[in-house]
Short mmCIF file of C-alpha atoms in Angstrom, two decimals:
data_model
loop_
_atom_site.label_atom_id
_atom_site.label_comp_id
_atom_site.label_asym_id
_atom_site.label_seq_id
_atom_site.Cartn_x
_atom_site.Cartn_y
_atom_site.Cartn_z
CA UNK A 1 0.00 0.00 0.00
CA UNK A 2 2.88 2.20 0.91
CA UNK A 3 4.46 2.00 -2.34
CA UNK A 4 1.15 2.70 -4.06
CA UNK A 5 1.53 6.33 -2.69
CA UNK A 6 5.03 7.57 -4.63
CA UNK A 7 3.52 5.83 -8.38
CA UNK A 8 -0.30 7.91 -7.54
CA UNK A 9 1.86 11.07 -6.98
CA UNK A 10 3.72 10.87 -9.97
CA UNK A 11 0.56 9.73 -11.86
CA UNK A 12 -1.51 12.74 -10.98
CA UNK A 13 1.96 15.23 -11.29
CA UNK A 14 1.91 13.83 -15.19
CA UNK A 15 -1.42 13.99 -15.56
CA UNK A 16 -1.89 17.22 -14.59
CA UNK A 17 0.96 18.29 -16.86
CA UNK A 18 -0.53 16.68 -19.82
CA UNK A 19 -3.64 17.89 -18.98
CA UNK A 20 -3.56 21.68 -18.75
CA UNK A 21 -0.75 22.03 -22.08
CA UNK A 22 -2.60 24.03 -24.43
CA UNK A 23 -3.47 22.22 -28.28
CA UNK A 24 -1.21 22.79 -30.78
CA UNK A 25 -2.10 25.87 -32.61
CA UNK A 26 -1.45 25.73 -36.94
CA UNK A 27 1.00 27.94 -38.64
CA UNK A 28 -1.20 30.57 -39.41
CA UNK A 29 -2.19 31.08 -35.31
CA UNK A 30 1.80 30.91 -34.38
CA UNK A 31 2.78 33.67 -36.92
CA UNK A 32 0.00 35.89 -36.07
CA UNK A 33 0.52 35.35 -32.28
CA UNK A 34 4.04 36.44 -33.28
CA UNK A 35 3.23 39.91 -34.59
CA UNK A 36 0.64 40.42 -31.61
CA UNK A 37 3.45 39.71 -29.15
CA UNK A 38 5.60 42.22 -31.51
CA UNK A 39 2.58 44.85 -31.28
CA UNK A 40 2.40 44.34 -27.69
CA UNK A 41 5.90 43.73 -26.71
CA UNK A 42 6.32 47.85 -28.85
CA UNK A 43 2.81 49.00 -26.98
CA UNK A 44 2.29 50.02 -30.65
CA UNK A 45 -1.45 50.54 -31.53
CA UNK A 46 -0.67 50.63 -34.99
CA UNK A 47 0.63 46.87 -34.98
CA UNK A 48 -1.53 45.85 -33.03
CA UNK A 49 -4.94 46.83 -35.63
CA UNK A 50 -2.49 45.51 -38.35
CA UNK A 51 -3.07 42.21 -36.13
CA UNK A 52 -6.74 42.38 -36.05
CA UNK A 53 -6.94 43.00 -39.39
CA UNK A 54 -5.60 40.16 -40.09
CA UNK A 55 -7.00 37.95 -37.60
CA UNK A 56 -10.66 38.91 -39.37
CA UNK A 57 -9.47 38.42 -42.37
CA UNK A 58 -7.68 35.10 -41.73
CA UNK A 59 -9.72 31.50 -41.29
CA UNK A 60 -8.53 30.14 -38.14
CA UNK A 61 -9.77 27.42 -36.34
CA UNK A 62 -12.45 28.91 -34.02
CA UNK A 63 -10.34 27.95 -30.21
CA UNK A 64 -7.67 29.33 -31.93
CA UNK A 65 -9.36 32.80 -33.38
CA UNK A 66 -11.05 32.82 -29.58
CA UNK A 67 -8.19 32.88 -28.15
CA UNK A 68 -5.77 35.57 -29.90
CA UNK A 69 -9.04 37.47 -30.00
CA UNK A 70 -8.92 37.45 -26.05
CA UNK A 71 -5.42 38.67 -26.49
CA UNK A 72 -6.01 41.26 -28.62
CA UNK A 73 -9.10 42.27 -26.67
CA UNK A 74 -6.38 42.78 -23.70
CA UNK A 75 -4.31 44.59 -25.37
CA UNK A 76 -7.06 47.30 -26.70
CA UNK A 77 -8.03 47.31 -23.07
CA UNK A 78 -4.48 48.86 -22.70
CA UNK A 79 -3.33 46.00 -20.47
CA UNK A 80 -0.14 45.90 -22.66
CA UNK A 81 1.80 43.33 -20.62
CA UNK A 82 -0.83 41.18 -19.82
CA UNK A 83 -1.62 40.50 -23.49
CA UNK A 84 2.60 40.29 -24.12
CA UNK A 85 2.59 37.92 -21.45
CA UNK A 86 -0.42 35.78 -22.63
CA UNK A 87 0.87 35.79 -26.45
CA UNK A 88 4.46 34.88 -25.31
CA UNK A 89 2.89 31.67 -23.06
CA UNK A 90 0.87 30.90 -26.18
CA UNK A 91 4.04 30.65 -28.39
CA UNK A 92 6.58 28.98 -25.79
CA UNK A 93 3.72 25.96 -25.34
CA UNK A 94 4.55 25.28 -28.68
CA UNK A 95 6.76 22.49 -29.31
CA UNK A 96 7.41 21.64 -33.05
CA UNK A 97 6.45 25.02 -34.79
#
């Protein structure tokens, strides 16, 4: 029973792990998250319509649009380094892009 204890741990630890990575995003989602961390990362307004623009003009997958939409919604809310932050987290889960 005791030994049961250490392997449940390190069960739930991996679990856990696996379970709150974010989906791969395509190619199209990484290079526009790119040039909204670039807009946000420069506090540059101008980029950062550039980036909508684009984002309703480009078919993403609809988790995908949501969620660049919610960073771009940050960053018009002026919350800068929140929505630098949240793009930057978005690109570093990816692992093969």
């Amino acid at each position: 029973m005791v030994a049961l204890v250490p392997i449940a741990l390190i069960g739930l630890v991996v679990w856990y792990w696996l379970a709150n990575r974010p989906a791969p995003i395509s190619s199209d989602s990484y290079e526009l998250t790119k040039a909204l961390f670039a807009a946000c990362n420069l506090e540059d307004p101008r980029r950062l319509e550039a980036v909508e623009t684009l984002l309703s003009k480009t078919s993403l997958p609809p988790g995908e649009h949501d969620h660049i939409r919610e960073i771009v919604d940050t960053a018009l809310d002026g919350r800068w380094q929140d929505a630098m932050r949240d793009a930057r987290e978005l690109l570093d889960s990816q692992d093969n892009l």
